[in-house]
């Protein structure tokens, strides 16, 4: 099982720790691309128009400034660096020991800067979105797609893929359709109608990732999309649209009506 996650815009900045070691990151085939991009981002972030180039406002100036010291700043495990709604719900620290081992093997964060990182990969805090456009590189998702595709196609060759990414990050690599399900979240309303939700979608996807790691640690095979459905159905109301040879399936988590 491979669980794909987006990164978070917000990140925890380590106060101490050894700096980034690019050669130690998983998926070493991406090392040259990571190096080139980190160097370019540091250069861009030192420019007077850095905020405009990266498409962020003045309130994020400190985040952009940190991009200038990517090679020397303290680094930490990716699951400690990424924060925000999804990662709060994933709550890696609350996973059982066995489930944490599953998480380390199964979770993969698609990153605009690093391409893809594992939970234990040590990275510094940075600011770069997959929708950003860098000089000489272009849009990050377009730049990464031909670089990620051969690496992640091989990684996912025998895996069921549970895709919790947002659309911007999904554009950087198309997971193998017949073995992939994307996680969709809908809110049931009191009148019976459903709405697609945003904040709750991130929160729910984090909980889904947590639950799947615990289920796998407890012995669930999770080697078919139907078994993934069964594991989630123990907690959630879930509907499955089966994948086809051309299109990934959809696991829709239906949240109960909100009560005042």
PDB file of C-alpha atoms in Angstrom:
ATOM      1  CA  UNK A   1       0.000   0.000   0.000  1.00  0.00           C
ATOM      2  CA  UNK A   2       1.178   3.477  -0.887  1.00  0.00           C
ATOM      3  CA  UNK A   3      -0.598   6.491   0.640  1.00  0.00           C
ATOM      4  CA  UNK A   4       0.060   9.731  -1.229  1.00  0.00           C
ATOM      5  CA  UNK A   5      -0.128  12.965   0.751  1.00  0.00           C
ATOM      6  CA  UNK A   6       0.237  16.619  -0.181  1.00  0.00           C
ATOM      7  CA  UNK A   7       2.673  18.669   1.869  1.00  0.00           C
ATOM      8  CA  UNK A   8       1.405  21.472   4.061  1.00  0.00           C
ATOM      9  CA  UNK A   9       1.839  25.147   3.336  1.00  0.00           C
ATOM     10  CA  UNK A  10       2.662  25.670   7.010  1.00  0.00           C
ATOM     11  CA  UNK A  11       5.783  24.024   8.347  1.00  0.00           C
ATOM     12  CA  UNK A  12       7.461  23.630  11.702  1.00  0.00           C
ATOM     13  CA  UNK A  13      10.934  25.166  11.788  1.00  0.00           C
ATOM     14  CA  UNK A  14      13.419  22.982  13.704  1.00  0.00           C
ATOM     15  CA  UNK A  15      15.381  24.908  16.315  1.00  0.00           C
ATOM     16  CA  UNK A  16      18.288  22.484  16.252  1.00  0.00           C
ATOM     17  CA  UNK A  17      19.501  19.518  14.272  1.00  0.00           C
ATOM     18  CA  UNK A  18      21.900  18.514  11.548  1.00  0.00           C
ATOM     19  CA  UNK A  19      21.348  20.176   8.167  1.00  0.00           C
ATOM     20  CA  UNK A  20      19.936  18.611   5.022  1.00  0.00           C
ATOM     21  CA  UNK A  21      21.816  15.653   3.553  1.00  0.00           C
ATOM     22  CA  UNK A  22      20.410  15.268   0.054  1.00  0.00           C
ATOM     23  CA  UNK A  23      22.183  11.963  -0.484  1.00  0.00           C
ATOM     24  CA  UNK A  24      20.401  10.466   2.526  1.00  0.00           C
ATOM     25  CA  UNK A  25      16.879  11.086   1.223  1.00  0.00           C
ATOM     26  CA  UNK A  26      14.883   8.139  -0.085  1.00  0.00           C
ATOM     27  CA  UNK A  27      14.419   7.765  -3.848  1.00  0.00           C
ATOM     28  CA  UNK A  28      18.041   8.694  -4.662  1.00  0.00           C
ATOM     29  CA  UNK A  29      17.314   8.884  -8.391  1.00  0.00           C
ATOM     30  CA  UNK A  30      15.793  12.298  -7.601  1.00  0.00           C
ATOM     31  CA  UNK A  31      18.937  13.632  -5.909  1.00  0.00           C
ATOM     32  CA  UNK A  32      20.317  15.638  -8.872  1.00  0.00           C
ATOM     33  CA  UNK A  33      16.933  17.270  -9.483  1.00  0.00           C
ATOM     34  CA  UNK A  34      16.509  18.071  -5.800  1.00  0.00           C
ATOM     35  CA  UNK A  35      19.954  19.637  -5.712  1.00  0.00           C
ATOM     36  CA  UNK A  36      19.358  21.770  -8.798  1.00  0.00           C
ATOM     37  CA  UNK A  37      15.988  22.947  -7.544  1.00  0.00           C
ATOM     38  CA  UNK A  38      17.209  23.730  -4.015  1.00  0.00           C
ATOM     39  CA  UNK A  39      20.043  25.830  -5.444  1.00  0.00           C
ATOM     40  CA  UNK A  40      17.670  27.653  -7.790  1.00  0.00           C
ATOM     41  CA  UNK A  41      15.131  28.306  -5.034  1.00  0.00           C
ATOM     42  CA  UNK A  42      17.858  29.747  -2.808  1.00  0.00           C
ATOM     43  CA  UNK A  43      18.906  32.110  -5.610  1.00  0.00           C
ATOM     44  CA  UNK A  44      15.339  33.160  -6.387  1.00  0.00           C
ATOM     45  CA  UNK A  45      14.582  33.723  -2.708  1.00  0.00           C
ATOM     46  CA  UNK A  46      17.470  36.179  -2.439  1.00  0.00           C
ATOM     47  CA  UNK A  47      16.073  38.391  -5.215  1.00  0.00           C
ATOM     48  CA  UNK A  48      14.304  41.672  -4.408  1.00  0.00           C
ATOM     49  CA  UNK A  49      11.187  40.377  -6.170  1.00  0.00           C
ATOM     50  CA  UNK A  50      11.270  36.980  -4.466  1.00  0.00           C
ATOM     51  CA  UNK A  51       7.805  37.317  -2.938  1.00  0.00           C
ATOM     52  CA  UNK A  52       6.274  38.141  -6.308  1.00  0.00           C
ATOM     53  CA  UNK A  53       8.083  35.305  -8.058  1.00  0.00           C
ATOM     54  CA  UNK A  54       6.929  32.793  -5.444  1.00  0.00           C
ATOM     55  CA  UNK A  55       3.428  34.243  -5.381  1.00  0.00           C
ATOM     56  CA  UNK A  56       3.255  34.991  -1.648  1.00  0.00           C
ATOM     57  CA  UNK A  57       2.496  38.067   0.420  1.00  0.00           C
ATOM     58  CA  UNK A  58       4.667  40.083   2.818  1.00  0.00           C
ATOM     59  CA  UNK A  59       3.468  38.039   5.792  1.00  0.00           C
ATOM     60  CA  UNK A  60       5.468  35.092   4.446  1.00  0.00           C
ATOM     61  CA  UNK A  61       8.727  36.995   3.971  1.00  0.00           C
ATOM     62  CA  UNK A  62      10.407  35.053   6.776  1.00  0.00           C
ATOM     63  CA  UNK A  63       9.414  31.750   5.158  1.00  0.00           C
ATOM     64  CA  UNK A  64      10.926  32.858   1.862  1.00  0.00           C
ATOM     65  CA  UNK A  65      14.087  34.098   3.583  1.00  0.00           C
ATOM     66  CA  UNK A  66      14.599  30.616   5.027  1.00  0.00           C
ATOM     67  CA  UNK A  67      14.826  29.268   1.475  1.00  0.00           C
ATOM     68  CA  UNK A  68      18.209  30.996   1.216  1.00  0.00           C
ATOM     69  CA  UNK A  69      19.751  28.629   3.774  1.00  0.00           C
ATOM     70  CA  UNK A  70      18.257  25.272   2.743  1.00  0.00           C
ATOM     71  CA  UNK A  71      21.647  23.547   2.860  1.00  0.00           C
ATOM     72  CA  UNK A  72      22.671  24.827   6.298  1.00  0.00           C
ATOM     73  CA  UNK A  73      19.428  25.198   8.276  1.00  0.00           C
ATOM     74  CA  UNK A  74      18.473  22.528  10.835  1.00  0.00           C
ATOM     75  CA  UNK A  75      16.471  19.680   9.308  1.00  0.00           C
ATOM     76  CA  UNK A  76      13.978  17.260  10.821  1.00  0.00           C
ATOM     77  CA  UNK A  77      11.851  14.263   9.812  1.00  0.00           C
ATOM     78  CA  UNK A  78       9.258  15.227   7.207  1.00  0.00           C
ATOM     79  CA  UNK A  79       6.313  14.288   9.417  1.00  0.00           C
ATOM     80  CA  UNK A  80       7.592  16.737  12.025  1.00  0.00           C
ATOM     81  CA  UNK A  81       8.204  19.503   9.488  1.00  0.00           C
ATOM     82  CA  UNK A  82       4.809  19.343   7.778  1.00  0.00           C
ATOM     83  CA  UNK A  83       1.989  20.702   9.929  1.00  0.00           C
ATOM     84  CA  UNK A  84      -1.534  21.936   9.378  1.00  0.00           C
ATOM     85  CA  UNK A  85      -4.965  20.337   9.242  1.00  0.00           C
ATOM     86  CA  UNK A  86      -4.160  17.062   7.488  1.00  0.00           C
ATOM     87  CA  UNK A  87      -1.030  16.372   9.531  1.00  0.00           C
ATOM     88  CA  UNK A  88      -2.727  17.287  12.790  1.00  0.00           C
ATOM     89  CA  UNK A  89      -5.408  14.712  11.975  1.00  0.00           C
ATOM     90  CA  UNK A  90      -2.840  12.115  10.921  1.00  0.00           C
ATOM     91  CA  UNK A  91      -1.264  12.644  14.363  1.00  0.00           C
ATOM     92  CA  UNK A  92       1.756  10.438  13.716  1.00  0.00           C
ATOM     93  CA  UNK A  93       2.832  10.580  17.360  1.00  0.00           C
ATOM     94  CA  UNK A  94      -0.352   8.760  18.388  1.00  0.00           C
ATOM     95  CA  UNK A  95       0.195   5.817  16.027  1.00  0.00           C
ATOM     96  CA  UNK A  96       1.049   2.501  17.623  1.00  0.00           C
ATOM     97  CA  UNK A  97       4.647   1.370  17.146  1.00  0.00           C
ATOM     98  CA  UNK A  98       3.574  -1.123  14.483  1.00  0.00           C
ATOM     99  CA  UNK A  99       1.441   1.459  12.698  1.00  0.00           C
ATOM    100  CA  UNK A 100       4.297   3.965  12.760  1.00  0.00           C
ATOM    101  CA  UNK A 101       6.456   1.398  10.966  1.00  0.00           C
ATOM    102  CA  UNK A 102       3.674   0.996   8.402  1.00  0.00           C
ATOM    103  CA  UNK A 103       3.501   4.778   8.026  1.00  0.00           C
ATOM    104  CA  UNK A 104       7.238   5.025   7.441  1.00  0.00           C
ATOM    105  CA  UNK A 105       6.956   2.422   4.686  1.00  0.00           C
ATOM    106  CA  UNK A 106       3.637   3.487   3.153  1.00  0.00           C
ATOM    107  CA  UNK A 107       3.319   7.276   3.332  1.00  0.00           C
ATOM    108  CA  UNK A 108       4.788   9.370   0.542  1.00  0.00           C
ATOM    109  CA  UNK A 109       4.565  13.173   0.517  1.00  0.00           C
ATOM    110  CA  UNK A 110       4.662  14.753  -2.943  1.00  0.00           C
ATOM    111  CA  UNK A 111       6.720  17.930  -2.652  1.00  0.00           C
ATOM    112  CA  UNK A 112       7.287  20.888  -4.949  1.00  0.00           C
ATOM    113  CA  UNK A 113      10.910  21.110  -3.770  1.00  0.00           C
ATOM    114  CA  UNK A 114      11.968  17.522  -3.066  1.00  0.00           C
ATOM    115  CA  UNK A 115       9.728  15.687  -5.542  1.00  0.00           C
ATOM    116  CA  UNK A 116       8.682  13.054  -3.018  1.00  0.00           C
ATOM    117  CA  UNK A 117       9.773  12.358   0.553  1.00  0.00           C
ATOM    118  CA  UNK A 118       9.233   9.629   3.106  1.00  0.00           C
ATOM    119  CA  UNK A 119       8.154  10.365   6.705  1.00  0.00           C
ATOM    120  CA  UNK A 120      11.678   9.804   8.042  1.00  0.00           C
ATOM    121  CA  UNK A 121      13.450  11.888   5.383  1.00  0.00           C
ATOM    122  CA  UNK A 122      15.097  14.823   7.139  1.00  0.00           C
ATOM    123  CA  UNK A 123      14.331  18.141   5.444  1.00  0.00           C
ATOM    124  CA  UNK A 124      14.419  21.819   6.460  1.00  0.00           C
ATOM    125  CA  UNK A 125      11.400  24.105   6.471  1.00  0.00           C
ATOM    126  CA  UNK A 126      10.909  25.750   3.074  1.00  0.00           C
ATOM    127  CA  UNK A 127       8.410  27.708   1.021  1.00  0.00           C
ATOM    128  CA  UNK A 128       7.495  26.518  -2.465  1.00  0.00           C
ATOM    129  CA  UNK A 129       4.139  25.379  -3.840  1.00  0.00           C
ATOM    130  CA  UNK A 130       3.482  22.994  -6.697  1.00  0.00           C
ATOM    131  CA  UNK A 131       1.605  25.764  -8.497  1.00  0.00           C
ATOM    132  CA  UNK A 132       4.596  28.113  -8.335  1.00  0.00           C
ATOM    133  CA  UNK A 133       6.552  29.057 -11.453  1.00  0.00           C
ATOM    134  CA  UNK A 134      10.330  29.484 -11.191  1.00  0.00           C
ATOM    135  CA  UNK A 135      12.518  31.268 -13.766  1.00  0.00           C
ATOM    136  CA  UNK A 136      14.022  28.846 -16.252  1.00  0.00           C
ATOM    137  CA  UNK A 137      12.005  25.956 -14.806  1.00  0.00           C
ATOM    138  CA  UNK A 138       8.358  26.879 -15.258  1.00  0.00           C
ATOM    139  CA  UNK A 139       5.450  25.494 -13.281  1.00  0.00           C
ATOM    140  CA  UNK A 140       6.630  23.043 -10.666  1.00  0.00           C
ATOM    141  CA  UNK A 141       4.069  20.315 -11.390  1.00  0.00           C
ATOM    142  CA  UNK A 142       4.990  20.385 -15.087  1.00  0.00           C
ATOM    143  CA  UNK A 143       8.710  20.309 -14.294  1.00  0.00           C
ATOM    144  CA  UNK A 144       8.409  17.423 -11.859  1.00  0.00           C
ATOM    145  CA  UNK A 145       6.098  15.191 -13.887  1.00  0.00           C
ATOM    146  CA  UNK A 146       8.689  13.683 -16.291  1.00  0.00           C
ATOM    147  CA  UNK A 147      11.169  13.370 -13.434  1.00  0.00           C
ATOM    148  CA  UNK A 148       8.806  11.743 -10.934  1.00  0.00           C
ATOM    149  CA  UNK A 149       7.013   9.451 -13.365  1.00  0.00           C
ATOM    150  CA  UNK A 150       9.705   6.777 -13.935  1.00  0.00           C
ATOM    151  CA  UNK A 151      10.730   6.782 -10.265  1.00  0.00           C
ATOM    152  CA  UNK A 152       7.241   6.580  -8.799  1.00  0.00           C
ATOM    153  CA  UNK A 153       5.931   4.235 -11.494  1.00  0.00           C
ATOM    154  CA  UNK A 154       8.572   1.751 -10.359  1.00  0.00           C
ATOM    155  CA  UNK A 155       7.829   2.358  -6.676  1.00  0.00           C
ATOM    156  CA  UNK A 156       4.091   1.803  -7.177  1.00  0.00           C
ATOM    157  CA  UNK A 157       4.412  -1.124  -9.572  1.00  0.00           C
ATOM    158  CA  UNK A 158       2.950  -3.677  -7.144  1.00  0.00           C
ATOM    159  CA  UNK A 159       1.119  -1.382  -4.750  1.00  0.00           C
ATOM    160  CA  UNK A 160      -2.443  -0.313  -4.088  1.00  0.00           C
ATOM    161  CA  UNK A 161      -2.327   3.482  -4.088  1.00  0.00           C
ATOM    162  CA  UNK A 162      -4.552   5.594  -1.840  1.00  0.00           C
ATOM    163  CA  UNK A 163      -4.322   9.125  -3.183  1.00  0.00           C
ATOM    164  CA  UNK A 164      -4.994  11.879  -0.637  1.00  0.00           C
ATOM    165  CA  UNK A 165      -3.337  14.650  -2.673  1.00  0.00           C
ATOM    166  CA  UNK A 166      -4.881  17.926  -3.703  1.00  0.00           C
ATOM    167  CA  UNK A 167      -5.264  18.543  -7.442  1.00  0.00           C
ATOM    168  CA  UNK A 168      -2.114  20.685  -7.718  1.00  0.00           C
ATOM    169  CA  UNK A 169       0.048  17.881  -6.360  1.00  0.00           C
ATOM    170  CA  UNK A 170      -1.801  15.151  -8.229  1.00  0.00           C
ATOM    171  CA  UNK A 171      -0.731  16.897 -11.441  1.00  0.00           C
ATOM    172  CA  UNK A 172       2.929  16.101 -10.724  1.00  0.00           C
ATOM    173  CA  UNK A 173       2.453  12.331 -11.103  1.00  0.00           C
ATOM    174  CA  UNK A 174      -0.411  10.184 -12.330  1.00  0.00           C
ATOM    175  CA  UNK A 175      -0.635   7.100 -10.172  1.00  0.00           C
ATOM    176  CA  UNK A 176      -1.406   3.777 -11.912  1.00  0.00           C
ATOM    177  CA  UNK A 177      -5.160   3.995 -12.535  1.00  0.00           C
ATOM    178  CA  UNK A 178      -6.177   0.320 -12.111  1.00  0.00           C
ATOM    179  CA  UNK A 179      -4.674   0.152  -8.611  1.00  0.00           C
ATOM    180  CA  UNK A 180      -5.434   3.679  -7.402  1.00  0.00           C
ATOM    181  CA  UNK A 181      -8.284   5.232  -5.468  1.00  0.00           C
ATOM    182  CA  UNK A 182      -8.521   8.927  -4.723  1.00  0.00           C
ATOM    183  CA  UNK A 183     -10.103   9.974  -1.441  1.00  0.00           C
ATOM    184  CA  UNK A 184     -13.074  12.312  -1.809  1.00  0.00           C
ATOM    185  CA  UNK A 185     -14.930  13.788   1.156  1.00  0.00           C
ATOM    186  CA  UNK A 186     -18.557  14.869   1.104  1.00  0.00           C
ATOM    187  CA  UNK A 187     -20.741  16.311   3.844  1.00  0.00           C
ATOM    188  CA  UNK A 188     -24.235  14.917   4.206  1.00  0.00           C
ATOM    189  CA  UNK A 189     -26.729  17.691   4.885  1.00  0.00           C
ATOM    190  CA  UNK A 190     -29.865  17.446   6.953  1.00  0.00           C
ATOM    191  CA  UNK A 191     -31.972  17.760   3.781  1.00  0.00           C
ATOM    192  CA  UNK A 192     -30.279  14.678   2.305  1.00  0.00           C
ATOM    193  CA  UNK A 193     -28.120  16.549  -0.168  1.00  0.00           C
ATOM    194  CA  UNK A 194     -24.329  16.417  -0.144  1.00  0.00           C
ATOM    195  CA  UNK A 195     -21.681  19.071  -0.516  1.00  0.00           C
ATOM    196  CA  UNK A 196     -17.967  18.768  -1.185  1.00  0.00           C
ATOM    197  CA  UNK A 197     -16.000  20.198   1.722  1.00  0.00           C
ATOM    198  CA  UNK A 198     -12.515  21.709   1.903  1.00  0.00           C
ATOM    199  CA  UNK A 199     -11.296  22.074   5.483  1.00  0.00           C
ATOM    200  CA  UNK A 200     -13.028  18.873   6.575  1.00  0.00           C
ATOM    201  CA  UNK A 201     -11.601  17.090   3.521  1.00  0.00           C
ATOM    202  CA  UNK A 202      -8.039  17.739   4.684  1.00  0.00           C
ATOM    203  CA  UNK A 203      -8.899  16.681   8.212  1.00  0.00           C
ATOM    204  CA  UNK A 204     -10.674  13.530   7.040  1.00  0.00           C
ATOM    205  CA  UNK A 205      -7.851  12.516   4.697  1.00  0.00           C
ATOM    206  CA  UNK A 206      -5.450  12.756   7.605  1.00  0.00           C
ATOM    207  CA  UNK A 207      -7.703  10.496   9.666  1.00  0.00           C
ATOM    208  CA  UNK A 208      -8.021   8.070   6.738  1.00  0.00           C
ATOM    209  CA  UNK A 209      -4.233   7.811   6.467  1.00  0.00           C
ATOM    210  CA  UNK A 210      -4.014   7.233  10.228  1.00  0.00           C
ATOM    211  CA  UNK A 211      -6.713   4.544  10.166  1.00  0.00           C
ATOM    212  CA  UNK A 212      -5.178   2.692   7.214  1.00  0.00           C
ATOM    213  CA  UNK A 213      -1.786   2.551   8.916  1.00  0.00           C
ATOM    214  CA  UNK A 214      -3.394   1.137  12.063  1.00  0.00           C
ATOM    215  CA  UNK A 215      -5.465  -1.342  10.040  1.00  0.00           C
ATOM    216  CA  UNK A 216      -2.408  -2.599   8.173  1.00  0.00           C
ATOM    217  CA  UNK A 217      -0.486  -2.903  11.440  1.00  0.00           C
ATOM    218  CA  UNK A 218      -3.372  -4.967  12.863  1.00  0.00           C
ATOM    219  CA  UNK A 219      -3.054  -7.453  10.002  1.00  0.00           C
ATOM    220  CA  UNK A 220      -5.405  -6.178   7.297  1.00  0.00           C
ATOM    221  CA  UNK A 221      -3.971  -7.097   3.896  1.00  0.00           C
ATOM    222  CA  UNK A 222      -5.063  -3.907   2.086  1.00  0.00           C
ATOM    223  CA  UNK A 223      -3.832  -5.388  -1.184  1.00  0.00           C
ATOM    224  CA  UNK A 224      -7.000  -4.585  -3.149  1.00  0.00           C
ATOM    225  CA  UNK A 225      -9.147  -1.468  -3.327  1.00  0.00           C
ATOM    226  CA  UNK A 226     -12.040  -3.509  -1.912  1.00  0.00           C
ATOM    227  CA  UNK A 227     -10.005  -4.362   1.187  1.00  0.00           C
ATOM    228  CA  UNK A 228      -9.112  -0.715   1.623  1.00  0.00           C
ATOM    229  CA  UNK A 229     -12.840   0.044   1.428  1.00  0.00           C
ATOM    230  CA  UNK A 230     -13.618  -2.622   4.026  1.00  0.00           C
ATOM    231  CA  UNK A 231     -10.985  -1.280   6.419  1.00  0.00           C
ATOM    232  CA  UNK A 232     -12.356   2.249   6.219  1.00  0.00           C
ATOM    233  CA  UNK A 233     -15.965   1.096   6.426  1.00  0.00           C
ATOM    234  CA  UNK A 234     -15.336   0.003  10.011  1.00  0.00           C
ATOM    235  CA  UNK A 235     -15.323   3.687  10.963  1.00  0.00           C
ATOM    236  CA  UNK A 236     -16.723   5.663   8.055  1.00  0.00           C
ATOM    237  CA  UNK A 237     -19.605   5.672   5.634  1.00  0.00           C
ATOM    238  CA  UNK A 238     -17.656   4.999   2.445  1.00  0.00           C
ATOM    239  CA  UNK A 239     -18.636   4.503  -1.177  1.00  0.00           C
ATOM    240  CA  UNK A 240     -16.377   3.056  -3.863  1.00  0.00           C
ATOM    241  CA  UNK A 241     -16.286   3.866  -7.534  1.00  0.00           C
ATOM    242  CA  UNK A 242     -14.133   1.099  -8.952  1.00  0.00           C
ATOM    243  CA  UNK A 243     -10.962   2.020 -10.841  1.00  0.00           C
ATOM    244  CA  UNK A 244     -10.673   1.157 -14.523  1.00  0.00           C
ATOM    245  CA  UNK A 245      -7.712   0.685 -16.794  1.00  0.00           C
ATOM    246  CA  UNK A 246      -7.823   4.395 -17.605  1.00  0.00           C
ATOM    247  CA  UNK A 247      -9.231   6.148 -14.549  1.00  0.00           C
ATOM    248  CA  UNK A 248      -8.455   5.861 -10.865  1.00  0.00           C
ATOM    249  CA  UNK A 249     -11.266   4.810  -8.583  1.00  0.00           C
ATOM    250  CA  UNK A 250     -12.845   7.095  -6.012  1.00  0.00           C
ATOM    251  CA  UNK A 251     -13.372   6.384  -2.338  1.00  0.00           C
ATOM    252  CA  UNK A 252     -15.978   8.842  -1.114  1.00  0.00           C
ATOM    253  CA  UNK A 253     -16.111   9.349   2.632  1.00  0.00           C
ATOM    254  CA  UNK A 254     -19.547  10.668   3.571  1.00  0.00           C
ATOM    255  CA  UNK A 255     -19.586  12.726   6.749  1.00  0.00           C
ATOM    256  CA  UNK A 256     -22.733  12.746   8.862  1.00  0.00           C
ATOM    257  CA  UNK A 257     -24.802  15.947   8.973  1.00  0.00           C
ATOM    258  CA  UNK A 258     -23.368  18.585  11.256  1.00  0.00           C
ATOM    259  CA  UNK A 259     -25.440  19.354  14.343  1.00  0.00           C
ATOM    260  CA  UNK A 260     -25.678  22.729  16.005  1.00  0.00           C
TER     261      UNK A 260
END
